[in-house]
mmCIF file of C-alpha atoms in Angstrom:
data_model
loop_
_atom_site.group_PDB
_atom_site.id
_atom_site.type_symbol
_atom_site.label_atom_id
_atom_site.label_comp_id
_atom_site.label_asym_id
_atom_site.label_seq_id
_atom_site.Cartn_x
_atom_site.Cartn_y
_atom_site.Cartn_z
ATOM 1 C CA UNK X 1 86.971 144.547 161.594
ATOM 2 C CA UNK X 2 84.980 147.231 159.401
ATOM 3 C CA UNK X 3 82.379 149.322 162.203
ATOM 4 C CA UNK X 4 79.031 149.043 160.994
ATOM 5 C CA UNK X 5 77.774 151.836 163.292
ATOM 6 C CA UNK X 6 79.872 154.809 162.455
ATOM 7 C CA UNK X 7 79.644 157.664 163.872
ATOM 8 C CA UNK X 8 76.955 159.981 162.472
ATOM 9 C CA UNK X 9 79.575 162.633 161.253
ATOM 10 C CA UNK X 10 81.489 160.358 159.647
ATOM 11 C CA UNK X 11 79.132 160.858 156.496
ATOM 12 C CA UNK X 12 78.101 164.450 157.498
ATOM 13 C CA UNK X 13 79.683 165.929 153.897
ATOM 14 C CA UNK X 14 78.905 163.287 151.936
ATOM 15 C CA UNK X 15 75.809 163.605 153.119
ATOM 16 C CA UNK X 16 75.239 167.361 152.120
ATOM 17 C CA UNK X 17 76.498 166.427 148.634
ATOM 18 C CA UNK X 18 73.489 164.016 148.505
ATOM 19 C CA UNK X 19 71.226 166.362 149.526
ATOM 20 C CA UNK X 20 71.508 168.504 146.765
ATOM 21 C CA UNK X 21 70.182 165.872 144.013
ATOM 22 C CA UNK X 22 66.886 166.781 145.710
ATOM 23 C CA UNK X 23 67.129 170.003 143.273
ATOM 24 C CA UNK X 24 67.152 167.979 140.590
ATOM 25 C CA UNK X 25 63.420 168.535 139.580
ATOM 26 C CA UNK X 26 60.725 167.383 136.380
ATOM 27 C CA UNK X 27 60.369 169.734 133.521
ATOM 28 C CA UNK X 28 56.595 171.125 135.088
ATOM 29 C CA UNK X 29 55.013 169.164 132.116
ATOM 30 C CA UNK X 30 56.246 166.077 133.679
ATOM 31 C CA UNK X 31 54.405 166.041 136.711
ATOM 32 C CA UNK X 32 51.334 168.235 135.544
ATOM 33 C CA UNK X 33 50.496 165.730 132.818
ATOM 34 C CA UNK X 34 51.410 162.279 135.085
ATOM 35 C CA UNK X 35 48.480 162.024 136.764
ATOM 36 C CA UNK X 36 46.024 162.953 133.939
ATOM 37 C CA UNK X 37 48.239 160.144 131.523
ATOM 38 C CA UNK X 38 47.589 157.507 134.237
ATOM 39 C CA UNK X 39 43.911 157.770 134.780
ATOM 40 C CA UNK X 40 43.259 158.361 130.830
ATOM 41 C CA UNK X 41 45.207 154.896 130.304
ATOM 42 C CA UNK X 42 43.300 153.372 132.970
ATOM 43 C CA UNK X 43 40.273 154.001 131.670
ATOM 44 C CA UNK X 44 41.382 152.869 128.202
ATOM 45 C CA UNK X 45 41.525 149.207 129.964
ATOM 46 C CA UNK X 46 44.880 149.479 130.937
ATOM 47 C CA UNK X 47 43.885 148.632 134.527
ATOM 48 C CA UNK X 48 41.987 145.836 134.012
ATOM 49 C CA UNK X 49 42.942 142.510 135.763
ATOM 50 C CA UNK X 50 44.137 140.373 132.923
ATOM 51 C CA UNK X 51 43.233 136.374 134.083
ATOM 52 C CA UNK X 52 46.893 135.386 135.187
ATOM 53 C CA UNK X 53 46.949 138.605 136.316
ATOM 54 C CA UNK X 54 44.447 138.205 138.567
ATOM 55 C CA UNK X 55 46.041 134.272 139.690
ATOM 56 C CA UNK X 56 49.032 135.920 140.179
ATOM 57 C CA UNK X 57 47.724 138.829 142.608
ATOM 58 C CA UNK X 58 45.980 136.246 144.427
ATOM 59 C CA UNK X 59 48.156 134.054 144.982
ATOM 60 C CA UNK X 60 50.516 136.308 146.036
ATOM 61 C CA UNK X 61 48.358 138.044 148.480
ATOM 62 C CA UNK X 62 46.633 134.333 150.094
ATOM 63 C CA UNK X 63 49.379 131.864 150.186
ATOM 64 C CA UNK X 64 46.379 129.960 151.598
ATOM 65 C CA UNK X 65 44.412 130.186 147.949
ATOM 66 C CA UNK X 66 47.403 128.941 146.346
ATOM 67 C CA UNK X 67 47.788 125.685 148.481
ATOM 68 C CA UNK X 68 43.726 125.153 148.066
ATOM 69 C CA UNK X 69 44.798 125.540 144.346
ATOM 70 C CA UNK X 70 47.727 123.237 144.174
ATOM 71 C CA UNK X 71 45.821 120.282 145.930
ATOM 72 C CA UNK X 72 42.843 120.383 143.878
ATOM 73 C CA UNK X 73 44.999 120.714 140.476
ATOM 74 C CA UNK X 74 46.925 117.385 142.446
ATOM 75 C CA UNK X 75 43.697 115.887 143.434
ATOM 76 C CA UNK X 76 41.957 116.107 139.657
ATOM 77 C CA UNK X 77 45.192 114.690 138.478
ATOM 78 C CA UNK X 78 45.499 112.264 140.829
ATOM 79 C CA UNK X 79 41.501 111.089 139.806
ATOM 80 C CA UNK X 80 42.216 111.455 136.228
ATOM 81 C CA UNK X 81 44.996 108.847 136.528
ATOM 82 C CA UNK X 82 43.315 106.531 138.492
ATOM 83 C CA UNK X 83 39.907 106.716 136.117
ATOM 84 C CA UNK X 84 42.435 106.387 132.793
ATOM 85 C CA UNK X 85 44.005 102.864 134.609
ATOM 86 C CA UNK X 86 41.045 101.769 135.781
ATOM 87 C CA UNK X 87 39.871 101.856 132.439
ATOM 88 C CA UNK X 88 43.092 100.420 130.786
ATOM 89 C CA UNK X 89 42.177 97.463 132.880
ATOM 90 C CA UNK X 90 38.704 97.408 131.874
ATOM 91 C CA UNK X 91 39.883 97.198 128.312
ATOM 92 C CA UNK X 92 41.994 94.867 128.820
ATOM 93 C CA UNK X 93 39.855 92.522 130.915
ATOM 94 C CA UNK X 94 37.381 92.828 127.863
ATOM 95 C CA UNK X 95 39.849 91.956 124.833
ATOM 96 C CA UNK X 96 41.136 89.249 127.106
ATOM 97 C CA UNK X 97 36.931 87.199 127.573
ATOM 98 C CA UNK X 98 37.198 87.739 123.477
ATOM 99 C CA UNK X 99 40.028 85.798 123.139
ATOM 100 C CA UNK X 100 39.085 83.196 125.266
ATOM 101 C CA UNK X 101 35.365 83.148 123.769
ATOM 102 C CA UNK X 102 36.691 82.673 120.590
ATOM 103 C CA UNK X 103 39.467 79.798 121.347
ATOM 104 C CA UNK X 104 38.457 76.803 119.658
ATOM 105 C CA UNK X 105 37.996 78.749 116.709
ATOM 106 C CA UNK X 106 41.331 80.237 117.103
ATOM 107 C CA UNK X 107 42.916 76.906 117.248
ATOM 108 C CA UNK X 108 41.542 75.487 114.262
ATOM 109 C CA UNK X 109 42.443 78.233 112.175
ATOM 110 C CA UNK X 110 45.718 78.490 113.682
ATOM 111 C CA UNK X 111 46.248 74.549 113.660
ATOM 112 C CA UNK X 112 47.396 74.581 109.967
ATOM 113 C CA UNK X 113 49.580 77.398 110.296
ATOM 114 C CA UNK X 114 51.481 76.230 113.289
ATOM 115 C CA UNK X 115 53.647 73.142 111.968
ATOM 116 C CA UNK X 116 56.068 72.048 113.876
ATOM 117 C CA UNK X 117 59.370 72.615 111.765
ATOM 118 C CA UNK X 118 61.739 69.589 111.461
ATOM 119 C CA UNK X 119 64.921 70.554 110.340
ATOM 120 C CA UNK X 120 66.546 68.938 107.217
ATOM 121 C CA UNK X 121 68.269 65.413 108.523
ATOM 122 C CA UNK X 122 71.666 66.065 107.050
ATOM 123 C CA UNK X 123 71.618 69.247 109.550
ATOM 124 C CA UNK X 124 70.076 67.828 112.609
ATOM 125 C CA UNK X 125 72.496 65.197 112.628
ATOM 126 C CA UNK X 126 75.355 67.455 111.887
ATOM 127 C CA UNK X 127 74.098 69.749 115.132
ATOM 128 C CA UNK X 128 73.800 66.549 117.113
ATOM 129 C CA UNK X 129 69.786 67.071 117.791
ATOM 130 C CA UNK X 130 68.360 64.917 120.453
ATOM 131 C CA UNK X 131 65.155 65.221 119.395
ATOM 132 C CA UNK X 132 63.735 61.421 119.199
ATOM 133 C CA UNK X 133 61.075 63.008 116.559
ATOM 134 C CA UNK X 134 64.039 63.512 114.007
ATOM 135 C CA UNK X 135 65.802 60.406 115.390
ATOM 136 C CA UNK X 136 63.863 57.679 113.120
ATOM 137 C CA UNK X 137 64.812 59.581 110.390
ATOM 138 C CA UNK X 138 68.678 59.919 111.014
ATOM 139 C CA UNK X 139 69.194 56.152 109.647
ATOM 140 C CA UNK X 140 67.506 57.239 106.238
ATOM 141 C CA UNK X 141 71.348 57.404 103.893
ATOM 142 C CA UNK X 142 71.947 60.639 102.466
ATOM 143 C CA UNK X 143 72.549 58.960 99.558
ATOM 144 C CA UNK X 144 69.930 56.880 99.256
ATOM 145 C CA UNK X 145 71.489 53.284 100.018
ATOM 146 C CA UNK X 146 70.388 51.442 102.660
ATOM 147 C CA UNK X 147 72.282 49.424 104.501
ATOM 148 C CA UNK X 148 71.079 46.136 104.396
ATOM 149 C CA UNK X 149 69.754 44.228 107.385
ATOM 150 C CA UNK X 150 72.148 41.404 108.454
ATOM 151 C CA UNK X 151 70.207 38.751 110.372
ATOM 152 C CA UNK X 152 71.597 37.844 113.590
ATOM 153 C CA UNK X 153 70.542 34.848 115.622
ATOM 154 C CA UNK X 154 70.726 34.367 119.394
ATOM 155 C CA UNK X 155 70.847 30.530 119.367
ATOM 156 C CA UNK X 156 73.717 28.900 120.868
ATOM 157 C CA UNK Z 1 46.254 178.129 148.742
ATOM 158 C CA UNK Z 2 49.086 177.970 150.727
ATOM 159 C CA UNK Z 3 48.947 176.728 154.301
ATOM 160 C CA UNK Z 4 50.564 178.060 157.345
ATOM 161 C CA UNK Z 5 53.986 175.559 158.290
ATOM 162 C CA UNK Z 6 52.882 173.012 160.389
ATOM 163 C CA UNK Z 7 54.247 172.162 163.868
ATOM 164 C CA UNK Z 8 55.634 168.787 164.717
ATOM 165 C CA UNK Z 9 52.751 167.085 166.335
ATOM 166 C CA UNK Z 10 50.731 168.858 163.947
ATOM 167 C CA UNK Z 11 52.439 166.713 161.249
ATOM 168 C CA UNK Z 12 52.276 163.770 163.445
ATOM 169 C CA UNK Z 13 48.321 164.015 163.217
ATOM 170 C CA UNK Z 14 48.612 165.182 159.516
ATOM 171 C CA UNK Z 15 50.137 162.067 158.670
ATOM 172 C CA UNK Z 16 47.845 159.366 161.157
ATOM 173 C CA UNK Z 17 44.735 161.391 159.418
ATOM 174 C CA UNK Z 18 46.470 161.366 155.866
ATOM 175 C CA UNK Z 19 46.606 157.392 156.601
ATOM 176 C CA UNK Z 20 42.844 156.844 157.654
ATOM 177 C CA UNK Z 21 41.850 158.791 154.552
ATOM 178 C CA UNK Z 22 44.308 156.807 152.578
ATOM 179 C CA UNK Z 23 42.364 154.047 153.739
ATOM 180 C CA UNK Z 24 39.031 155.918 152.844
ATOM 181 C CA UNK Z 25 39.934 156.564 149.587
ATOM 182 C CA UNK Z 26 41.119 153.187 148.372
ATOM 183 C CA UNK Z 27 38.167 151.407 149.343
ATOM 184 C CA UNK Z 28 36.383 153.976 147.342
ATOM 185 C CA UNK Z 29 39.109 153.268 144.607
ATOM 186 C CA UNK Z 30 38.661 149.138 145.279
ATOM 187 C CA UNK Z 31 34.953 149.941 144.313
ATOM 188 C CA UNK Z 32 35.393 151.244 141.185
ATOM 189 C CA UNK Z 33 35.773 155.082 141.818
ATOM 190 C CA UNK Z 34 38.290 156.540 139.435
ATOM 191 C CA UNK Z 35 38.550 159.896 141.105
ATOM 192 C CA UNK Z 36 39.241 158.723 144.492
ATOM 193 C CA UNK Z 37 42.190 156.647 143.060
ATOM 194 C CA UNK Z 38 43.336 160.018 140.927
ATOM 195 C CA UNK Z 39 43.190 161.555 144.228
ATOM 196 C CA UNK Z 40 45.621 158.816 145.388
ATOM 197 C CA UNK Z 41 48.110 159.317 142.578
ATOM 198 C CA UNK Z 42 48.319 162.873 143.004
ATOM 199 C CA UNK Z 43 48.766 162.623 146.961
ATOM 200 C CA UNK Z 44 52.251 160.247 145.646
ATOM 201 C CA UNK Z 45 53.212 160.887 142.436
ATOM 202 C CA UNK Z 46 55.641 163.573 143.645
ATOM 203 C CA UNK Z 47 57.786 161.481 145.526
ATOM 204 C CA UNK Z 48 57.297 157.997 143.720
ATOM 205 C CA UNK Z 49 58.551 160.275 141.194
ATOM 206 C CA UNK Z 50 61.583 161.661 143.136
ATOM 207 C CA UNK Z 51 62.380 158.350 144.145
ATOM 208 C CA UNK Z 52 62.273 156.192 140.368
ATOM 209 C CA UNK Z 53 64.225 159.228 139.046
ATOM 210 C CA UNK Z 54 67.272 159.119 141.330
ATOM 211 C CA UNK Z 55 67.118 154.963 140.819
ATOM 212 C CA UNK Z 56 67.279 155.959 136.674
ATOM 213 C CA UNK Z 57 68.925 159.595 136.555
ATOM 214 C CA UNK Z 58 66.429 159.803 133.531
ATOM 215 C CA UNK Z 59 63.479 161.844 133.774
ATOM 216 C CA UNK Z 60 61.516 159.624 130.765
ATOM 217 C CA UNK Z 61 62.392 156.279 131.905
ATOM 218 C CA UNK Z 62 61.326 157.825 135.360
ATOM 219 C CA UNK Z 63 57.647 159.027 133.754
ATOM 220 C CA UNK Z 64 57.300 156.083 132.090
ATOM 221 C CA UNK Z 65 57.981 154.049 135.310
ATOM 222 C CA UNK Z 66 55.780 156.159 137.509
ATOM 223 C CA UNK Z 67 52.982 155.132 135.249
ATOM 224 C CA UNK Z 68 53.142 152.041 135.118
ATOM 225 C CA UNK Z 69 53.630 151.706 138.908
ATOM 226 C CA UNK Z 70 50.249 153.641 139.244
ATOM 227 C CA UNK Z 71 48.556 151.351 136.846
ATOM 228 C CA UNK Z 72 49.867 148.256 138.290
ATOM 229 C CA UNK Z 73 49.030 149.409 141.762
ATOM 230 C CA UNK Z 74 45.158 150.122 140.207
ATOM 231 C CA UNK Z 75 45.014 146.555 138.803
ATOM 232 C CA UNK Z 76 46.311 145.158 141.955
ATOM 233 C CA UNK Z 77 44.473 147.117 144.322
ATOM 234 C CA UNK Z 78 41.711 144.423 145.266
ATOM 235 C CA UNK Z 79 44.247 142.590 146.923
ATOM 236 C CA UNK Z 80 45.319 145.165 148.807
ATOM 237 C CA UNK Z 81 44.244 144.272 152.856
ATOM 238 C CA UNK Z 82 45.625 147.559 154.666
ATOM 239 C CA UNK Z 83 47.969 145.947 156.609
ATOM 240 C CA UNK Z 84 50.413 148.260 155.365
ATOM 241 C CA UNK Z 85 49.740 152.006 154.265
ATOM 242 C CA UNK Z 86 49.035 152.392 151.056
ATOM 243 C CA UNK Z 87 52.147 154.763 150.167
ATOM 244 C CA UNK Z 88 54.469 151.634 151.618
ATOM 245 C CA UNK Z 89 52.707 149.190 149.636
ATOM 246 C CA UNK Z 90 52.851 151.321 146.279
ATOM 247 C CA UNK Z 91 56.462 152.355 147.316
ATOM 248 C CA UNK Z 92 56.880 149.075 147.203
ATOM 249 C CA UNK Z 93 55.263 148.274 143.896
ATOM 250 C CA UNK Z 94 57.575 151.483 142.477
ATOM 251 C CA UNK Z 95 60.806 150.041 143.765
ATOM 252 C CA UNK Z 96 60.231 146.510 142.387
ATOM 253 C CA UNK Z 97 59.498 147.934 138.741
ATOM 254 C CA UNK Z 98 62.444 150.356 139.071
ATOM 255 C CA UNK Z 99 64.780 147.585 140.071
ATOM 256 C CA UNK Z 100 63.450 145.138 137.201
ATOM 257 C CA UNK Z 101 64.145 148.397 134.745
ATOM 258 C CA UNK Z 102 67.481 148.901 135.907
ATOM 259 C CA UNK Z 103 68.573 145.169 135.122
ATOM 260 C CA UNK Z 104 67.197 145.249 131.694
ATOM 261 C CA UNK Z 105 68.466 148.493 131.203
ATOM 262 C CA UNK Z 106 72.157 148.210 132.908
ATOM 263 C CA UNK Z 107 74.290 149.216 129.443
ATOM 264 C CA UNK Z 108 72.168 152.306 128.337
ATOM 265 C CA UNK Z 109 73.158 155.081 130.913
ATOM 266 C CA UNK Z 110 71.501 158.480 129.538
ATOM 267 C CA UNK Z 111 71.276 161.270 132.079
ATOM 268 C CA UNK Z 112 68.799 164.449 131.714
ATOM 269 C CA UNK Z 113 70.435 166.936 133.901
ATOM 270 C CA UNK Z 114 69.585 169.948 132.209
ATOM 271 C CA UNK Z 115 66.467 170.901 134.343
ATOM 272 C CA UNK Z 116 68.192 171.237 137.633
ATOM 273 C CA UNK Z 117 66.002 173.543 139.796
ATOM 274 C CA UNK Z 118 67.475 176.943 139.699
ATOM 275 C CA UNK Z 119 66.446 177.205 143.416
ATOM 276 C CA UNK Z 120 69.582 175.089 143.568
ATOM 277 C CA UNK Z 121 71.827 178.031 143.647
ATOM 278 C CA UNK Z 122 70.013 179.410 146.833
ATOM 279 C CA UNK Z 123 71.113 176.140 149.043
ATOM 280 C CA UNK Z 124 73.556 177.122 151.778
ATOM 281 C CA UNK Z 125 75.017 173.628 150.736
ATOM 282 C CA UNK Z 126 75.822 174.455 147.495
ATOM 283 C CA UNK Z 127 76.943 177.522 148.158
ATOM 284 C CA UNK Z 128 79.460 176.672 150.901
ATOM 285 C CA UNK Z 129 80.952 174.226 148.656
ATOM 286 C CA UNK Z 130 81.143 176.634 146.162
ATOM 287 C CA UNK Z 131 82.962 178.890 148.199
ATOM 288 C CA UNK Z 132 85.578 176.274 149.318
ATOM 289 C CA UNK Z 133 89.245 175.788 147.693
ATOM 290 C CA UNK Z 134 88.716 172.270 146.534
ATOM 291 C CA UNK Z 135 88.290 170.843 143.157
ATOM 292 C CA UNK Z 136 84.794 171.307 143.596
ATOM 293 C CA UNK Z 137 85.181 174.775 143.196
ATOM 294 C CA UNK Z 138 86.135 174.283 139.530
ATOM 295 C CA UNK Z 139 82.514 173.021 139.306
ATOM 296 C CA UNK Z 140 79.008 174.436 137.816
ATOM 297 C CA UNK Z 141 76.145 172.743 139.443
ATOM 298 C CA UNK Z 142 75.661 170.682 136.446
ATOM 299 C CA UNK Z 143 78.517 168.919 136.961
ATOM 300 C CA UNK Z 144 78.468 168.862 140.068
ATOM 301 C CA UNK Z 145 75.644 166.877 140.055
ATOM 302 C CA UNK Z 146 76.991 164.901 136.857
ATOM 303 C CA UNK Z 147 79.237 163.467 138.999
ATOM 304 C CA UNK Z 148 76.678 162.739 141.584
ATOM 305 C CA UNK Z 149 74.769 160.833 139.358
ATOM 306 C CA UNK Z 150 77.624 158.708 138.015
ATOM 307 C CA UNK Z 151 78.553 158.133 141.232
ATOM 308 C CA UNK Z 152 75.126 157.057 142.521
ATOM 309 C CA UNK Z 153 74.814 154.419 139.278
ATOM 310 C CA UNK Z 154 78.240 152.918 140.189
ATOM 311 C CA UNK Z 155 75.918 151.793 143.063
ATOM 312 C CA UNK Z 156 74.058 148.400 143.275
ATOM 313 C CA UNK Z 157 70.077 148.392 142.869
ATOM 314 C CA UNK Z 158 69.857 147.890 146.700
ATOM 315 C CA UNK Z 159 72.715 150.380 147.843
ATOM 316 C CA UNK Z 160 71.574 152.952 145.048
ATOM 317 C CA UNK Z 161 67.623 152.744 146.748
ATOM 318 C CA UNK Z 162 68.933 152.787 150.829
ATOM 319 C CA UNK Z 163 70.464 156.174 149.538
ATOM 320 C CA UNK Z 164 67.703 157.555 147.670
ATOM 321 C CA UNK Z 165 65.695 156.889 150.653
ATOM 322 C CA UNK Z 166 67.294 157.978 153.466
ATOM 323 C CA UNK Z 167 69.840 160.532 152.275
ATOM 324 C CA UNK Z 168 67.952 161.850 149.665
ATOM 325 C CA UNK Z 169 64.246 161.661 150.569
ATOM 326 C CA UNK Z 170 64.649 161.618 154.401
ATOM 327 C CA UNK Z 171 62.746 158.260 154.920
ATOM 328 C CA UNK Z 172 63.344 156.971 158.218
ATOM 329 C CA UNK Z 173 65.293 153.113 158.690
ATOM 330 C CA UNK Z 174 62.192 151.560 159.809
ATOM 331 C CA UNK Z 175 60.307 153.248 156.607
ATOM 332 C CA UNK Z 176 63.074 152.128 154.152
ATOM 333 C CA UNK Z 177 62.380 148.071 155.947
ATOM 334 C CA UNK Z 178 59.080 148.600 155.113
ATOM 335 C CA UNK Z 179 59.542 149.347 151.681
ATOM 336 C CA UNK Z 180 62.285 146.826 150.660
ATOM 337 C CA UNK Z 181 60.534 144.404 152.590
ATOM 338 C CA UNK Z 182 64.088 143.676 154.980
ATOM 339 C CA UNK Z 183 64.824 144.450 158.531
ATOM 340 C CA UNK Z 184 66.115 147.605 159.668
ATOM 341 C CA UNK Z 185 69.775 145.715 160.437
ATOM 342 C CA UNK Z 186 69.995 145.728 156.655
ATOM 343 C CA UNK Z 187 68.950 148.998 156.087
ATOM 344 C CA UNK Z 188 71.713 150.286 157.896
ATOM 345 C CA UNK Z 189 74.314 147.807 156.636
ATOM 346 C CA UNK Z 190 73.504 148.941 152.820
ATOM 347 C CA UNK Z 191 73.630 152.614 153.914
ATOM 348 C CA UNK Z 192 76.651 152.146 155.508
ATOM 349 C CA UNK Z 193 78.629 150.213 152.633
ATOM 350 C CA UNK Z 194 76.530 152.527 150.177
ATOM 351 C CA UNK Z 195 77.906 155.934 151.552
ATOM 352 C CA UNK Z 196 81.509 154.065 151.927
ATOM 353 C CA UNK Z 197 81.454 153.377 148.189
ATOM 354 C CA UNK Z 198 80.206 157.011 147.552
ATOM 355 C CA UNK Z 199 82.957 158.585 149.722
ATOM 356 C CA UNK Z 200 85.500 156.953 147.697
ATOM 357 C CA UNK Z 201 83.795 157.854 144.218
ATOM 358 C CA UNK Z 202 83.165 161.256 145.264
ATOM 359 C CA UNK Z 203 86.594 161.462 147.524
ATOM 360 C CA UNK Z 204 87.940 164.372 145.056
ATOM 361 C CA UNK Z 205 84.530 166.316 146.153
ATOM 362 C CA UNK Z 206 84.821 166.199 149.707
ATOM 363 C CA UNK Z 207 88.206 166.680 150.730
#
């Protein structure tokens, strides 16, 4: 198993090797000019709180803000939908009196247009229909002969 | 005007006075008073700088970081409560952007090690190693610190900061927990599998 708490010289040279990056300096113009460049783009606008900006900030800094936030956003959507159905239904409800209002009107012009379709004989017969509407029909000849009535008497 | 060195406990009250006028000065910043935040970036800049530059080993990816850290923490500053000190909380800011950079960057590794502080050569470090038979021997400080630097970016983000911190810029464990927002368990853990993969990079340097 690795040790996690080695002791202190085990890294003593490796250490002193790190310690000499802290030589490693800016050119002087670097750090001379840093704090003038910040401040100058600062007051350019650079430091103003954009709007998400702002959102952001704040709701990273009040987790409280952000639930406050979330529930109203679900609570106006929440209202929205229920306004938007309720409304649906009103519309409905409405077209639905103006078709009723209108009814007998709606029957009469729609009388003539819905005829009840009989099929050609020659085809209901061939299908077998049961309908007793096309029955009386069925003993009309296809070719026109009919047969003739024969006259049958019941007296002994 | 130089001051005189300062004792310990001297520095102890330095820095609990440094943080109530820390304090002072950002709610003079939070109230719209450029010079008190300009006061601010001077007190850090140094070693916000220090630390962005051994995360990039580039000195104009490190300027151009520092800035925007410093304008970032401006813009952000009205949300800032105090609970931490202001130096942890822009250290923090620093360490995000510098981390963000690094992914984007990952491919394009330029190093500007031409300005190494001549003072260098005056370090009883450097000059032992210098005066040792190793391979190290071979090697100008430049290189030297080449190699450091390709070393260091072999690193991870997270390994590459627990060194800058603490073996470069002295931070204490508890400091670094602060900063990177993790306990001080996992301080250690990355500074101990950090300087593990940095012995074995470096192994030819420290024999």
């Amino acid at each position: 198993m690795t040790n996690m708490n080695p002791e202190p010289d085990d890294f003593n040279d490796l250490r002193k090797l790190m310690a000499l990056k802290r030589h490693e300096q800016p050119s002087p113009q670097y750090l001379d000019q840093l704090s003038t460049r910040i401040i100058a783009r600062i007051e350019r606008g650079e430091g103003r709180l954009s709007m998400l900006d702002w959102l952001s900030a704040n709701f990273a800094s009040r987790p409280s803000l952000t639930y406050a936030c979330g529930l109203t956003l679900c609570g106006a959507l929440g209202l929205t939908a229920v306004f938007l159905a309720r409304q649906g239904m009103k519309q409905a409800a409405n077209s639905g009196n103006d078709v009723a209002l209108d009814a007998p009107n709606l029957s009469r012009s729609y009388a003539n247009q819905f005829v009840p379709v009989t099929p050609p004989i020659h085809i209901a017969n061939w299908l077998g229909n049961t309908n007793p509407g096309t029955e009386s029909q069925a003993a009309i000849s296809l070719f026109g002969v009919r047969p003739a009535a024969i006259s049958v008497s019941y007296q002994p | 005007m130089e001051s005189a060195p300062a004792t310990v406990v001297e520095e102890v009250i330095g820095a609990e006075d440094r943080k109530v006028a820390d304090l002072a000065l950002v709610q003079l910043a939070q109230q719209g008073d450029i010079k008190a935040y300009d006061e601010l970036v001077h007190r850090y800049q140094e070693r916000i700088y220090a630390t962005v530059y051994h995360m990039t080993s580039n000195h104009e990816d490190a300027n151009d970081l520092v800035q925007e850290t410093f304008i970032k923490a401006y813009r952000a500053l009205k949300t800032f409560k105090g609970d931490s000190s202001f130096y942890t909380w822009v250290y923090r800011i620093a360490v995000n952007k510098t981390i963000n950079f690094l992914k984007q960057r990952k491919n394009r590794l330029q190093m500007s090690l031409d300005d190494v502080d001549f003072n260098a050569e005056n370090d009883p470090d450097l000059v032992a190693l210098a005066s040792e038979k190793t391979p190290r021997r071979a090697l100008n400080l430049a290189e030297l610190q080449d190699k450091l630097n390709e070393a260091m970016l072999k690193l991870s983000e997270h390994h590459r900061l627990v060194v800058t911190l603490h073996d470069i810029q002295d931070l204490s464990h508890e400091e670094i927990a602060a900063i990177m927002d993790c306990n001080v368990g996992t301080v250690r853990s990355r500074l101990f599998y950090a300087r593990r993969q940095l012995q074995a990079f470096l192994s030819d340097y420290l024999k």
